[in-house]
C-alpha positions as a printed NumPy array, in Angstrom:
array([[  0.   ,   0.   ,   0.   ],
       [  2.944,   2.3  ,   0.642],
       [  4.058,   2.209,  -2.986],
       [  0.49 ,   2.923,  -4.075],
       [  0.261,   6.01 ,  -1.863],
       [  3.617,   7.304,  -2.971],
       [  2.825,   6.564,  -6.621],
       [ -0.439,   8.466,  -6.342],
       [  1.333,  11.335,  -4.586],
       [  4.022,  11.395,  -7.287],
       [  1.39 ,  11.473, -10.037],
       [ -0.659,  14.221,  -8.402],
       [  2.491,  16.161,  -7.529],
       [  3.714,  15.905, -11.107],
       [  0.391,  17.2  , -12.441],
       [  0.452,  20.127, -10.027],
       [  4.126,  20.725, -10.854],
       [  3.401,  20.699, -14.587],
       [  0.549,  23.164, -14.094],
       [  2.625,  25.452, -11.868],
       [  5.664,  25.449, -14.112],
       [  3.494,  25.822, -17.231],
       [  1.703,  28.852, -15.832],
       [  4.884,  30.459, -14.52 ],
       [  6.781,  30.071, -17.781],
       [  3.893,  31.189, -19.976],
       [  3.649,  27.833, -21.696],
       [ -0.149,  27.879, -21.557],
       [ -0.586,  31.534, -22.443],
       [  1.836,  31.894, -25.375],
       [ -0.222,  32.426, -28.507],
       [  1.807,  34.628, -30.831],
       [  5.395,  33.475, -30.357],
       [  6.737,  29.974, -30.101],
       [  8.778,  29.016, -27.082],
       [ 12.218,  27.495, -27.623],
       [ 12.517,  23.705, -27.605],
       [ 14.249,  23.631, -24.23 ],
       [ 11.285,  25.33 , -22.54 ],
       [  9.2  ,  22.206, -23.117],
       [ 11.974,  19.91 , -21.871],
       [ 12.375,  22.053, -18.767],
       [  8.621,  22.026, -18.209],
       [  8.398,  18.225, -18.352],
       [ 11.521,  17.581, -16.281],
       [ 10.581,  20.112, -13.6  ],
       [  7.047,  18.764, -13.335],
       [  8.16 ,  15.163, -12.929],
       [ 10.925,  16.018, -10.459],
       [  8.492,  18.133,  -8.414],
       [  6.105,  15.195,  -8.237],
       [  8.799,  12.781,  -7.137],
       [ 10.013,  15.235,  -4.532],
       [  6.494,  15.683,  -3.185],
       [  6.052,  11.897,  -3.032],
       [  8.994,  11.553,  -0.657],
       [  6.921,  13.398,   1.933],
       [  4.177,  10.751,   2.019],
       [  4.175,   8.851,   5.289],
       [  4.103,   5.06 ,   4.825],
       [  1.308,   4.812,   7.419],
       [ -0.717,   7.513,   5.659],
       [ -0.701,  11.284,   5.836],
       [  2.234,  13.601,   5.428],
       [  5.702,  12.703,   6.669],
       [  7.1  ,  15.944,   7.975],
       [ 10.384,  14.585,   9.285],
       [ 12.922,  16.999,  10.638],
       [ 13.002,  20.703,   9.866],
       [ 15.983,  20.343,   7.526],
       [ 14.143,  17.92 ,   5.253],
       [ 11.036,  20.078,   5.277],
       [ 13.04 ,  22.981,   3.925],
       [ 14.099,  21.004,   0.859],
       [ 10.668,  21.087,  -0.793],
       [  9.778,  24.492,   0.601],
       [ 12.851,  25.999,  -1.047],
       [ 13.479,  23.951,  -4.184],
       [ 10.03 ,  23.84 ,  -5.77 ],
       [  9.258,  27.594,  -5.671],
       [ 12.843,  28.497,  -6.555],
       [ 12.748,  26.206,  -9.578],
       [  9.512,  27.825, -10.744],
       [ 11.065,  31.254, -10.297],
       [ 14.197,  30.285, -12.209],
       [ 12.26 ,  28.608, -15.02 ],
       [ 10.064,  31.686, -15.431],
       [ 13.12 ,  33.759, -16.391],
       [ 12.93 ,  32.155, -19.869],
       [ 16.602,  31.621, -20.488],
       [ 18.421,  28.351, -21.039],
       [ 20.895,  28.726, -18.134],
       [ 18.206,  29.512, -15.566],
       [ 16.013,  26.692, -16.85 ],
       [ 18.877,  24.215, -16.532],
       [ 19.575,  25.555, -13.049],
       [ 15.893,  25.062, -12.12 ],
       [ 15.994,  21.402, -13.142],
       [ 19.333,  20.852, -11.408],
       [ 17.97 ,  22.431,  -8.227],
       [ 15.004,  20.053,  -8.229],
       [ 17.252,  17.078,  -8.956],
       [ 19.539,  18.081,  -6.081],
       [ 16.563,  18.454,  -3.726],
       [ 15.215,  15.049,  -4.735],
       [ 18.629,  13.421,  -4.329],
       [ 19.046,  14.955,  -0.878],
       [ 15.59 ,  13.846,   0.176],
       [ 16.091,  10.289,  -1.112],
       [ 19.505,  10.061,   0.518],
       [ 18.465,  11.379,   3.936],
       [ 14.736,  10.618,   4.008],
       [ 15.16 ,   7.55 ,   6.216],
       [ 17.533,   9.355,   8.558],
       [ 14.746,  11.545,   9.905],
       [ 12.563,  10.222,  12.661],
       [  9.11 ,  10.493,  11.156],
       [  6.489,   9.978,  13.857],
       [  3.822,   7.473,  12.847],
       [  0.352,   8.501,  13.97 ],
       [ -1.263,   6.074,  16.405],
       [ -5.007,   5.585,  16.548],
       [ -6.668,   7.685,  19.269],
       [ -8.135,   4.651,  21.08 ],
       [ -4.74 ,   2.926,  21.337],
       [ -3.159,   6.112,  22.643],
       [ -5.834,   6.525,  25.316],
       [ -5.428,   2.898,  26.449],
       [ -1.663,   3.303,  26.61 ],
       [ -1.933,   6.446,  28.763],
       [ -4.377,   4.697,  31.129],
       [ -2.074,   1.694,  31.528],
       [  0.929,   3.931,  32.181],
       [ -0.897,   5.945,  34.833],
       [ -2.041,   2.799,  36.644],
       [ -5.755,   3.45 ,  36.199],
       [ -7.955,   0.557,  35.083]])
């Protein structure tokens, strides 16, 4: 089930990433001038990498895996910065946007298991555990 949740999160994240990058770069609004070939490659690569990065934040037990504050900053910084860089409409900034997302994904994949991600316990089990610890029946 974990792979299914992460796969769904990657797909939805990629769709949102494609929409965000497409709107920011003017891919959807360009009617009179054609965009260069690399704008489309950047759009696809950034969308897919954004989706994969978002999928690393899915908790295996369900919900969002926040992890430590350092890992949380990866997505908070890389995704908007890549959109900003890609919107500058030049080849070097577009390449930098994709490299930034790839670096963020690599960091998250490399250190994702190092963070202690708390797994949510059901409320009934938590209440029973607190009663048994306090000595009350």
